[in-house]
Coordinates of C-alpha atoms in Angstrom, one line a residue:
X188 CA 0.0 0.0 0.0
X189 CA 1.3 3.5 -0.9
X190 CA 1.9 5.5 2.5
X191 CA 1.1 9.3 2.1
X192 CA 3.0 12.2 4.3
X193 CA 0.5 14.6 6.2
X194 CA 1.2 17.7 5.2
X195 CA 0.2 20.4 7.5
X196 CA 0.1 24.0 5.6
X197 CA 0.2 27.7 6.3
X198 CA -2.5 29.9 4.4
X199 CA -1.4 33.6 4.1
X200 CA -2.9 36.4 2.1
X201 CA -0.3 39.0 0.7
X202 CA -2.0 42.5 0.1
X203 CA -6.0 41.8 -1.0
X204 CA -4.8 39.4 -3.9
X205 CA -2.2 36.9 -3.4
X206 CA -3.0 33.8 -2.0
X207 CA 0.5 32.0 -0.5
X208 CA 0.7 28.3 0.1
X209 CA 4.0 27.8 2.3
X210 CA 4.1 24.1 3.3
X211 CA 5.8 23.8 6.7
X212 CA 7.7 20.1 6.0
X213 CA 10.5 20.1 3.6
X214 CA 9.6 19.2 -0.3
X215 CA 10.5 20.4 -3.3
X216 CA 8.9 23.8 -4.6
X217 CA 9.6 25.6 -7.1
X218 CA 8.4 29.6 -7.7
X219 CA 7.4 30.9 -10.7
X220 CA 4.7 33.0 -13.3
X221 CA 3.0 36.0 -12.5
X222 CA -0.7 36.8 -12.0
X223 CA -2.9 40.1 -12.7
X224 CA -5.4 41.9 -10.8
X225 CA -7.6 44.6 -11.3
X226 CA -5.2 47.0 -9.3
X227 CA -2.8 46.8 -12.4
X228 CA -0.6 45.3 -10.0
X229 CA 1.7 42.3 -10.9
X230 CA 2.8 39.9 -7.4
X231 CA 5.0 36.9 -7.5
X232 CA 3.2 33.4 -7.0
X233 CA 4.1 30.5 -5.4
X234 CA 3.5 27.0 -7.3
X235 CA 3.2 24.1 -4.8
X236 CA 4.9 21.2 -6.3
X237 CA 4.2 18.6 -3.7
X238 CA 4.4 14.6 -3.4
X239 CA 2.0 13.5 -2.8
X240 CA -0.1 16.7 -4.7
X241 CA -2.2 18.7 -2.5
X242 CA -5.8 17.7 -2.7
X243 CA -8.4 19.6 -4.3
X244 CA -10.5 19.7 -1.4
X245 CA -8.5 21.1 0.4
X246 CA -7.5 24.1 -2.6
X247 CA -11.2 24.3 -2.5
X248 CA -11.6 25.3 0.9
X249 CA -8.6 27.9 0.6
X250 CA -10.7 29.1 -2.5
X251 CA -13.9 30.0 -0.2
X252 CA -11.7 33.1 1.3
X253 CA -11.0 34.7 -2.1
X254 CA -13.6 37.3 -3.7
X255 CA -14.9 36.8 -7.0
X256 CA -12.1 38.9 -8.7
X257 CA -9.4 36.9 -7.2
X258 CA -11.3 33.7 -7.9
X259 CA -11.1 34.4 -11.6
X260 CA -7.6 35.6 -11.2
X261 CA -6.6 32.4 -9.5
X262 CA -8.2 29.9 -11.9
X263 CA -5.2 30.8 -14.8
X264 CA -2.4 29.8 -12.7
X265 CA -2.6 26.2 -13.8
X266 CA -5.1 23.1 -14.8
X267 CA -5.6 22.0 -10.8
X268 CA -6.5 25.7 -9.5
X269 CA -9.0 26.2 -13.0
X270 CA -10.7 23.5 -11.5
X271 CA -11.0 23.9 -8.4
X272 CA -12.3 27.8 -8.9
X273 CA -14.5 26.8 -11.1
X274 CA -15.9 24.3 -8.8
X275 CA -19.6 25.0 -8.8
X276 CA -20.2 25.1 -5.0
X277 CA -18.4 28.2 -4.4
X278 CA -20.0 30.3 -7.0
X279 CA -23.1 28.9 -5.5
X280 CA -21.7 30.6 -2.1
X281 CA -21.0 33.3 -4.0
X282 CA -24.4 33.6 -5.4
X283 CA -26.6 33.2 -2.5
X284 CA -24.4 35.6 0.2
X285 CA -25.3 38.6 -2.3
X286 CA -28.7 37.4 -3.6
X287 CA -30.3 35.1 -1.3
X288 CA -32.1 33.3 -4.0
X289 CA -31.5 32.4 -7.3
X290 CA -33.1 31.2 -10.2
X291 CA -30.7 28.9 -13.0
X292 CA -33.1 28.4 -15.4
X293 CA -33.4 31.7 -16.4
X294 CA -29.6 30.7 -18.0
X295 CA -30.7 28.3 -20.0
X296 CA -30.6 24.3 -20.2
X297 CA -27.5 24.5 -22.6
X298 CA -25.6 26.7 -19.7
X299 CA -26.3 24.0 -16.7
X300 CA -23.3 22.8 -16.3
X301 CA -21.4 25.8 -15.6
X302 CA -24.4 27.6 -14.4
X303 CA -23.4 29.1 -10.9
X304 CA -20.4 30.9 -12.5
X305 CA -22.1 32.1 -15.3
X306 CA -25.2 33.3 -13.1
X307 CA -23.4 35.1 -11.2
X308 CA -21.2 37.0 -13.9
X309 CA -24.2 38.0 -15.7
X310 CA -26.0 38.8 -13.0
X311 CA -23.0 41.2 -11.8
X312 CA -22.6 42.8 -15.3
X313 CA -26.0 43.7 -15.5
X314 CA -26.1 45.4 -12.1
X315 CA -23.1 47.3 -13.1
X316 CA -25.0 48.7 -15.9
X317 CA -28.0 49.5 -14.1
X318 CA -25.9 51.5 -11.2
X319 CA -23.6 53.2 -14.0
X320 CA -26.1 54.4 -16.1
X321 CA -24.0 54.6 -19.6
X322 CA -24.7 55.3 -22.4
X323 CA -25.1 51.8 -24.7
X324 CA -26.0 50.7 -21.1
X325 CA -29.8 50.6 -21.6
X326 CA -31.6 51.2 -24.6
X327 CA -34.6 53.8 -24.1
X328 CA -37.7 53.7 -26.2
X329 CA -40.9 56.4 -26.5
X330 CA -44.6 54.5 -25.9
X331 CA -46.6 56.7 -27.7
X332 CA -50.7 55.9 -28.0
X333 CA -52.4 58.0 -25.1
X334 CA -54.5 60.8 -25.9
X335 CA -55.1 62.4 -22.5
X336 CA -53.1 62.5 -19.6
X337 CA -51.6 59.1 -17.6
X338 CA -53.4 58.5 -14.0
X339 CA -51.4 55.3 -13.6
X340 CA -48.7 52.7 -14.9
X341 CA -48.1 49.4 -13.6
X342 CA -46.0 46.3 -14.4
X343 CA -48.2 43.8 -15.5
X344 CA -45.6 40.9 -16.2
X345 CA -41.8 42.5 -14.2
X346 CA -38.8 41.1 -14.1
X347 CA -38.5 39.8 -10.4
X348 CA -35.1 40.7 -8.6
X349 CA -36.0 37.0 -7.2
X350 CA -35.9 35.6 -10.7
X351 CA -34.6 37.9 -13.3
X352 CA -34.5 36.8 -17.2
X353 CA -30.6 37.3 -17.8
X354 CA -31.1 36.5 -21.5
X355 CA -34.1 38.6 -22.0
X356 CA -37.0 40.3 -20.4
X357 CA -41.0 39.7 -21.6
X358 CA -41.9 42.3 -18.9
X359 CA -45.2 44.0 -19.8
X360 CA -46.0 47.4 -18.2
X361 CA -50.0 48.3 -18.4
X362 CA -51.1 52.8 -17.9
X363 CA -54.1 54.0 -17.7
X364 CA -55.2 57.6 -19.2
X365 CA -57.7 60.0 -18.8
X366 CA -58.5 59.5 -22.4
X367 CA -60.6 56.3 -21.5
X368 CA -58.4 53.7 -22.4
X369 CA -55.9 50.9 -20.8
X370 CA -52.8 50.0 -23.1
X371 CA -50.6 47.1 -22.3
X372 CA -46.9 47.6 -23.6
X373 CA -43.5 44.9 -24.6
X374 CA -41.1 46.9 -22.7
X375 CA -37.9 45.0 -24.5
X376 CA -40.0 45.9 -28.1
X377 CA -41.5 49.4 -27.4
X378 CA -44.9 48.0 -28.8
X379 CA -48.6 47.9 -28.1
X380 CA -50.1 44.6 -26.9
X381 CA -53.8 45.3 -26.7
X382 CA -55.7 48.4 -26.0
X383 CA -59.2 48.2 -24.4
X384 CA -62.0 50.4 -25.8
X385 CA -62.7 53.7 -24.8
X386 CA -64.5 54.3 -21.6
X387 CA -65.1 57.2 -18.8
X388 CA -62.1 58.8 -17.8
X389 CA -59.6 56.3 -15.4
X390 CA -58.0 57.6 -12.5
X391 CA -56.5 54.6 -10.8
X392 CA -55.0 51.5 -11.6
X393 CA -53.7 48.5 -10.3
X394 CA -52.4 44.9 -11.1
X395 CA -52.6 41.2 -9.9
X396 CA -49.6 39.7 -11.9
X397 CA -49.8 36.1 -10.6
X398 CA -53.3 35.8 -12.0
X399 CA -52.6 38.1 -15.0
X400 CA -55.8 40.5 -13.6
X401 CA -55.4 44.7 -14.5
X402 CA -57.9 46.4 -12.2
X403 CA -59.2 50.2 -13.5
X404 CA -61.4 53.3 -11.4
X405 CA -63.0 55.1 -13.6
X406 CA -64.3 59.2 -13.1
X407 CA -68.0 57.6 -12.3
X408 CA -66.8 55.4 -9.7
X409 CA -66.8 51.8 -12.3
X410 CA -64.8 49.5 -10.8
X411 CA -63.4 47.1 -14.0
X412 CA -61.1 43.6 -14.0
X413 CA -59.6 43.5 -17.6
X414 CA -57.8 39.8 -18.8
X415 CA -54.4 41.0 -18.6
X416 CA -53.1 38.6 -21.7
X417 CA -55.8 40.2 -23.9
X418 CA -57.5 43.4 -22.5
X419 CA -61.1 41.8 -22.6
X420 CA -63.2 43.0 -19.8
X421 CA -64.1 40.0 -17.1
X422 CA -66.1 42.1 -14.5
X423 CA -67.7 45.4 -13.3
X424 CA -69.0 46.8 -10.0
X425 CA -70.3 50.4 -9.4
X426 CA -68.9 52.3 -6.2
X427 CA -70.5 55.1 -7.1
X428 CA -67.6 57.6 -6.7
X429 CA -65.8 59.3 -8.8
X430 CA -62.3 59.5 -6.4
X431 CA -61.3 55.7 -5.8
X432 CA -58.1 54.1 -4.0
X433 CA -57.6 50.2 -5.0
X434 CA -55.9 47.7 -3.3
X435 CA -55.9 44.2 -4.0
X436 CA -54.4 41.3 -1.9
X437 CA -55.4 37.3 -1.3
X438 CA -56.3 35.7 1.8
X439 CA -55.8 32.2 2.2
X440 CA -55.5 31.7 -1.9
X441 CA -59.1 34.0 -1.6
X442 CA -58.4 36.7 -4.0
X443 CA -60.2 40.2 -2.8
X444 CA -60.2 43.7 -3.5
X445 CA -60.9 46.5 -1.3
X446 CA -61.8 50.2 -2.4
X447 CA -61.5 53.6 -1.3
X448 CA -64.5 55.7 -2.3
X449 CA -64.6 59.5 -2.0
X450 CA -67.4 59.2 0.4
X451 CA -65.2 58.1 3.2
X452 CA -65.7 54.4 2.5
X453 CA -64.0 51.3 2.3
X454 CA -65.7 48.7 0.2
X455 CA -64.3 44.7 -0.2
X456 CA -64.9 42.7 -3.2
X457 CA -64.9 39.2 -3.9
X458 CA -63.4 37.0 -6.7
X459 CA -63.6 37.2 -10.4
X460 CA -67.4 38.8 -10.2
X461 CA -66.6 41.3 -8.0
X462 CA -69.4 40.6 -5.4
X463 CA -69.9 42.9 -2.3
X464 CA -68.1 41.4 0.8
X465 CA -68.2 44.4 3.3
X466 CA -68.6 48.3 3.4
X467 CA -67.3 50.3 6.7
X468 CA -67.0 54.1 7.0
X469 CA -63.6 54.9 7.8
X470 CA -63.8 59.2 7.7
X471 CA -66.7 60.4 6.9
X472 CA -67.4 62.7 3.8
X473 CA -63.9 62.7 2.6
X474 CA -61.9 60.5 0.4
X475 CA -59.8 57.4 1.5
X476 CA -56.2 58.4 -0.3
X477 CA -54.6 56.1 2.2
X478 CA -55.5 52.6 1.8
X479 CA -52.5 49.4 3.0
X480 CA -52.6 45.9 3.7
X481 CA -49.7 44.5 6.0
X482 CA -47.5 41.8 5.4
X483 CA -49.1 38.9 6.9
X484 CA -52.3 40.0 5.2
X485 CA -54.6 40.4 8.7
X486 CA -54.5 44.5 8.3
X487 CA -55.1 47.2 6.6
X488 CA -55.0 50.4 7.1
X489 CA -57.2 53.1 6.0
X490 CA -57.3 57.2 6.0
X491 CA -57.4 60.3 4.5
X492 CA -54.8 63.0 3.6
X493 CA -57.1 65.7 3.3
X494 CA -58.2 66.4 6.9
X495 CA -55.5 67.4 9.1
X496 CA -58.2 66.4 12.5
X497 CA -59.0 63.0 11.1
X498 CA -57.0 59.8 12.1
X499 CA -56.0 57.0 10.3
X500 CA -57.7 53.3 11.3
X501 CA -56.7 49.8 11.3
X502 CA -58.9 47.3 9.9
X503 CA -59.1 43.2 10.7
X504 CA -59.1 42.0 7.3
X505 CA -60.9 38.9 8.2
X506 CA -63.6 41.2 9.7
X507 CA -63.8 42.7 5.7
X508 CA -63.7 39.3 3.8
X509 CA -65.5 37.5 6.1
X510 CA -68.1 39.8 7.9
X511 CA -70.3 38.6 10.7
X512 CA -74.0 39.9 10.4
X513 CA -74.3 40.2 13.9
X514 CA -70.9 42.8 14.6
X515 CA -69.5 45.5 12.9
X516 CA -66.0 45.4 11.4
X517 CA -63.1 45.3 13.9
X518 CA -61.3 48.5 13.6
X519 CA -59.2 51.6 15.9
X520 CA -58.0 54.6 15.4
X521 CA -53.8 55.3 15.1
X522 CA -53.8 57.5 17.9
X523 CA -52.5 60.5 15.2
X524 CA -54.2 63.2 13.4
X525 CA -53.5 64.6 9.9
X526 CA -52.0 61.2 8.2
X527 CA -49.7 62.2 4.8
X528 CA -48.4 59.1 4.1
X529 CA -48.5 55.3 5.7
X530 CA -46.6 51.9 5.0
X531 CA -46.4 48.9 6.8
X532 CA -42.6 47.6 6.8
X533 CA -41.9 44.5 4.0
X534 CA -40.4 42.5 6.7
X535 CA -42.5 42.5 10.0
X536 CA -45.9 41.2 10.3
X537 CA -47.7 43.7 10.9
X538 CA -45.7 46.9 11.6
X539 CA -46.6 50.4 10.6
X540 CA -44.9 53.9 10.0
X541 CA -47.2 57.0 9.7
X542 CA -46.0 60.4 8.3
X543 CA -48.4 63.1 10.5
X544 CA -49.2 66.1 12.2
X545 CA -47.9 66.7 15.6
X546 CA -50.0 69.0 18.5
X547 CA -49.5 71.8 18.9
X548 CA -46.5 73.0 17.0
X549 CA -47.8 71.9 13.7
X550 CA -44.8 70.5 12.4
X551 CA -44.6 66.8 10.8
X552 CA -43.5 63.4 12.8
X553 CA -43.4 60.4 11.6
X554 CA -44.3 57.3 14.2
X555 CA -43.9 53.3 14.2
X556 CA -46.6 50.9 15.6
X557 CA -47.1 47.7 15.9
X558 CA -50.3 46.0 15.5
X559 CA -51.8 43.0 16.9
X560 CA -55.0 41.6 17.7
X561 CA -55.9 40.6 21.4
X562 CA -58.4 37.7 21.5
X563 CA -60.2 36.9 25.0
X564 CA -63.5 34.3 25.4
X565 CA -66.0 36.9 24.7
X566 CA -64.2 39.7 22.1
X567 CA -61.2 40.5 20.2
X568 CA -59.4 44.3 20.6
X569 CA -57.2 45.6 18.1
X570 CA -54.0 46.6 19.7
X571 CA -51.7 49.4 18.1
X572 CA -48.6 50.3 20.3
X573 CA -46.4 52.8 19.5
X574 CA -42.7 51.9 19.1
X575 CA -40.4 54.8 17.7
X576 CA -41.6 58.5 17.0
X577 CA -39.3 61.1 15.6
X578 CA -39.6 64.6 14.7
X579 CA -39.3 65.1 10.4
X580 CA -37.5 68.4 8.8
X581 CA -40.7 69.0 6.1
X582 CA -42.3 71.6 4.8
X583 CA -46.0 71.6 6.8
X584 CA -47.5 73.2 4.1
X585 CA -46.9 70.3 1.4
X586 CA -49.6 67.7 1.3
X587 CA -47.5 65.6 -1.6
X588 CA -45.2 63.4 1.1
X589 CA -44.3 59.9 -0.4
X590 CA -43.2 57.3 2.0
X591 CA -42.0 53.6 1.2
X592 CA -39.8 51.0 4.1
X593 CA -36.9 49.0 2.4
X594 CA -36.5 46.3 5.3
X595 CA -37.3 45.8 9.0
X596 CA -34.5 49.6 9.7
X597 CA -35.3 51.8 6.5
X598 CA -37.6 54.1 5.4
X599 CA -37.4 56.4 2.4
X600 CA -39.4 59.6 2.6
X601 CA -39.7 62.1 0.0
X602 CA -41.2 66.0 -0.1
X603 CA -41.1 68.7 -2.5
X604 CA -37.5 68.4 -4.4
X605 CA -35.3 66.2 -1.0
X606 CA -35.0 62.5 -0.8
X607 CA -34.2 61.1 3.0
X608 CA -33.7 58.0 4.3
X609 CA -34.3 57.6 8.0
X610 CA -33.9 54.4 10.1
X611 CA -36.7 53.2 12.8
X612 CA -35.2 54.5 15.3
X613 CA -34.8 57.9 13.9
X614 CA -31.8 58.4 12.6
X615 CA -30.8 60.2 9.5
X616 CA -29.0 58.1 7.2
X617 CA -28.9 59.8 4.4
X618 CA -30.5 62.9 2.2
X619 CA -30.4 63.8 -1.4
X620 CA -31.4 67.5 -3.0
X621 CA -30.7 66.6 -6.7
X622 CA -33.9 67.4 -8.1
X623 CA -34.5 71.0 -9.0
X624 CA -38.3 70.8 -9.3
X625 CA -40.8 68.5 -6.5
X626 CA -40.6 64.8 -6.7
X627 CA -43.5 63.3 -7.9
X628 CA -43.3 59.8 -8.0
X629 CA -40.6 57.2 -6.4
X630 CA -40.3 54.0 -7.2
X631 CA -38.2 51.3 -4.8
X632 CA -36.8 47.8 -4.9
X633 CA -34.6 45.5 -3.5
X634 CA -31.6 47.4 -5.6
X635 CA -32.0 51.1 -6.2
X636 CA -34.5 53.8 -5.6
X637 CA -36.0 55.7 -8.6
X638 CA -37.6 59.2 -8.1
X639 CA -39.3 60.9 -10.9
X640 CA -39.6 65.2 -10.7
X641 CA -41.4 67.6 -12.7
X642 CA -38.2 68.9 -13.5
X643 CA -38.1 66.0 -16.6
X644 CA -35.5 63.8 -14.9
X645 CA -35.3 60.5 -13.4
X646 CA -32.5 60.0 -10.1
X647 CA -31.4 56.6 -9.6
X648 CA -30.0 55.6 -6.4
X649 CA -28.4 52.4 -5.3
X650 CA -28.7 50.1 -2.0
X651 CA -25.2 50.0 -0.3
X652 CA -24.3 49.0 3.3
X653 CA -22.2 51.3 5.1
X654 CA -20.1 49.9 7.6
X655 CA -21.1 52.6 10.4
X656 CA -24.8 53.6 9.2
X657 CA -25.6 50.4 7.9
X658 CA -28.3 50.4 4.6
X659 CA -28.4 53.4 3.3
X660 CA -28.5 54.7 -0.2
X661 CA -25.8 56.2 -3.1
X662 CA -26.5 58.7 -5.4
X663 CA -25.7 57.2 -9.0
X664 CA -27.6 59.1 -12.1
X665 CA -29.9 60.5 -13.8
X666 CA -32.1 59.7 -16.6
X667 CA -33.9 62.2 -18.6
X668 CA -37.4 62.5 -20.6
X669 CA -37.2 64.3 -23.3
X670 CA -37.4 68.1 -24.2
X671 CA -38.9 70.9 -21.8
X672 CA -40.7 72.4 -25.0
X673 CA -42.5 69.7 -25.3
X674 CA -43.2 68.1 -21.8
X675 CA -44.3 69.6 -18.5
X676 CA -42.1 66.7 -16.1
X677 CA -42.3 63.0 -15.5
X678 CA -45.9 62.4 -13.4
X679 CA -45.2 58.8 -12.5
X680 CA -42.5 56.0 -12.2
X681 CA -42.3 51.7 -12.0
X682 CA -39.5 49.6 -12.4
X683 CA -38.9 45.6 -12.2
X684 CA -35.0 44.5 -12.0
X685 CA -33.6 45.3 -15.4
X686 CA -36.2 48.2 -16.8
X687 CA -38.1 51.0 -15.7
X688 CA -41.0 52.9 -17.4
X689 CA -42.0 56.6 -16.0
X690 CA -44.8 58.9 -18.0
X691 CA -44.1 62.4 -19.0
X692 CA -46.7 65.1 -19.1
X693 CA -47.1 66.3 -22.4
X694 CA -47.9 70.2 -23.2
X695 CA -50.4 68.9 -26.0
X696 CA -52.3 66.8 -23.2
X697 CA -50.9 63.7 -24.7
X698 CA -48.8 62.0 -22.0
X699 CA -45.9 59.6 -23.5
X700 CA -44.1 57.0 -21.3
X701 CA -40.3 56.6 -21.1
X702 CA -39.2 53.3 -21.0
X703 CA -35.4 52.5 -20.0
X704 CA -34.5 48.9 -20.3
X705 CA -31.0 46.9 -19.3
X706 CA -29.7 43.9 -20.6
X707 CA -26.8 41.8 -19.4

């Protein structure tokens, strides 16, 4: 039997680049070639010759301490380190430490076997284009059709950050005008899809992409579902006011839809038909502009931007989709007045910020509660407990506040022309002024921040963690719509993971949408 000598080695790192393997016994070694790096810089390397030869698994290991660019770098020093960096695990690693989940199949079959690598490559190019901006970077294409102004634009089919399309992108962004009409656009082709006929003036707009469902508000209060492959029209329902806030969500695989009305009220639908679940008066006489459903689907909340003595309330959603005829619907006032803006946070269950008035100086706060429901033998009480509640830098006499929470420690909050991102706890960490004209729409996902101003620009922004302040943001670009003779300013923004579409106010009344789309 052949006897093999244990080998015991050192494992040093020279600089940010070199990787040294100094055996401690006595064997023959020889050094030579040189390797490059991105520095420009040129270092010496030491080739192991060893009897017997160091294992692979063992290279592999040392391999799991190298970054991607000294991965690379380390695979053309000979046949046995190729190998072993190409070795699919670690690029698996390497994949799910900066993306959590992946999708291969979006590759390809005929890329399988060196999937991981090649996943990961692409997936990095294209985020460099999307955070550089360049020219030749994205290709931008005019969707012109509308003959009134856009209330509304919506991905239909986006490109999930989840699962993006590497090879191509089939994402399909649907707007609705005031000319009547819902168009459905090919982003990557800059074409029409379908067009539905001419109706009352929209003003909202929403989607249900996992069952392909558009949902439209018209200016008589028509509530429409439209097919979203074709545009064909599957069901009505009359709320019978002409200012309507839409929010769709499913419960228990129950698909539901709950609407706003001008008269103060919150309406749930049912299903396909659209049948009448539940109607509660949230604030009387004026128009629910603030309508959210939690995370863990058991909330919403509801209220009104245009009363500064009114307070937003929390709603039981079961007590909506499922009324009793014997109780009213289980709701409580947030113990604030004069709401602007309201999110529940994309990681917590039920966890709310709320952008508000503050007695008696009049200035604006914004205030973090949770919400829970407390269930004894006879009743169930909503409870909303305040956790944080900081004092906000706004001006009190703007109404237009846009908020939006990245995680479970960032919220983005937006007023007039400033960007600021604030964590739960209050801190500011950090604020942008790059806009010379107010911010009208943002847009945010799990990689940048897009905010669209009437000054006919688009500022991107991407999601980078500071070692002191933690998540925060980086200004990178800007995008721009087109002439000022011709357009007023960009009115609203969407974006998926490699494209994103905003609408620019026309002079004529014809509204036009932008759409910027990246390829890796």
């Amino acid at each position: 039997m052949e006897h093999f000598e244990v080998i015991t080695l050192n494992v040093l790192f020279v600089s940010k680049s070199v990787l040294l393997l100094l055996p401690k016994g006595g064997f023959q070694n020889k050094i030579g070639g040189t390797l490059k790096f991105s520095e420009k810089r040129t270092c010496d390397v030491i080739h192991v010759i060893m009897e017997p030869t160091l294992i692979s698994d063992c290279l592999i290991h040392v391999f799991t301490f190298l970054p991607e660019g000294d991965l690379i770098s380390a695979s053309t020093v000979c046949k046995d380190w190729y190998d072993a960096a190409n070795t699919p695990w670690l690029w698996r690693r390497l994949c799910l430490q900066r993306w959590t989940f992946c999708n291969l199949h979006v590759l390809g079959t005929e890329h399988m076997n060196n999937s991981w690598k090649m996943y990961f490559l692409r997936r990095c190019h294209l985020e460099t284009k999307m955070g550089k901006g360049r020219t030749g970077g994205y290709t931008c294409k005019s969707l012109r059709g509308h003959t009134g102004s856009v209330v509304g634009l919506v991905y239909l089919q986006g490109n999930l950050a989840q699962n993006p399309d590497l090879r191509n992108s089939s994402a399909t962004v649907c707007s609705a005008s005031s000319d009547g009409t819902v168009r459905a656009w090919s982003i990557q082709n800059g074409e029409l899809l379908w067009c539905t006929p001419v109706q009352d003036p929209l003003s909202n707009i929403i989607t249900d992409e996992q069952r392909d469902v558009v949902v439209t508000a018209d200016s008589t209060g028509l509530i429409k579902t439209w097919r979203g492959s074709t545009g064909q029209e599957v069901a009505s329902f009359p709320a019978g006011s002409p200012h309507c806030t839409l929010l769709q969500y499913d419960v228990n695989d129950d698909w539901f839809l709950t609407v706003g009305t001008g008269g103060g009220s919150v309406c749930t639908l049912a299903d396909s038909t659209l049948s009448k679940k539940s109607s509660v008066k949230v604030c009387d006489t004026f128009r629910v502009n603030i309508l959210k459903v939690s995370p863990n689907k058991k909330w919403i909340v509801a209220g009104t931007k245009d009363n500064d003595d009114l307070s937003p309330k929390v709603i039981y959603t079961e007590s909506l989709t499922t009324p009793s005829e014997d109780e009213d619907p289980l709701c409580r006032a947030v113990p604030v007045a004069g709401c602007s803006a309201a999110v529940f946070v994309p990681t917590q269950p039920a966890r709310l910020a709320v952008v508000h008035q503050t007695v008696p100086s009049d200035n604006k706060a914004l205030t973090v509660f949770d919400v829970s429901i407390k269930k004894s033998k006879y009743k169930s009480e909503i409870q909303v407990q305040q956790v944080e509640s900081f004092p906000l830098s706004l001006n009190t006499w703007s109404s237009r506040v846009l908020l939006e929470a990245k995680d479970s420690n960032c919220l983005v909050l937006s007023c007039e022309r400033e960007l600021w991102v604030y964590s739960l706890k209050g801190a500011l960490l950090a604020n942008f002024k790059e806009h010379t004209m107010s911010i009208a729409s943002i847009c945010l996902d799990s990689f940048r921040v897009v905010t669209a101003s009437q000054d006919l620009s688009l500022h991107v922004l991407t999601w980078k963690n500071d070692r002191d302040a933690g998540l925060t943001l980086e200004s990178r670009y800007h995008l721009l719509g087109g002439s000022h003779t011709m357009s007023r300013g960009f009115t609203h923004v969407a974006c998926d993971y490699t494209s994103i579409v905003a609408s620019v106010e026309g002079t004529n009344g014809k509204d036009v949408l932008k759409a910027y789309f990246f390829t890796s």
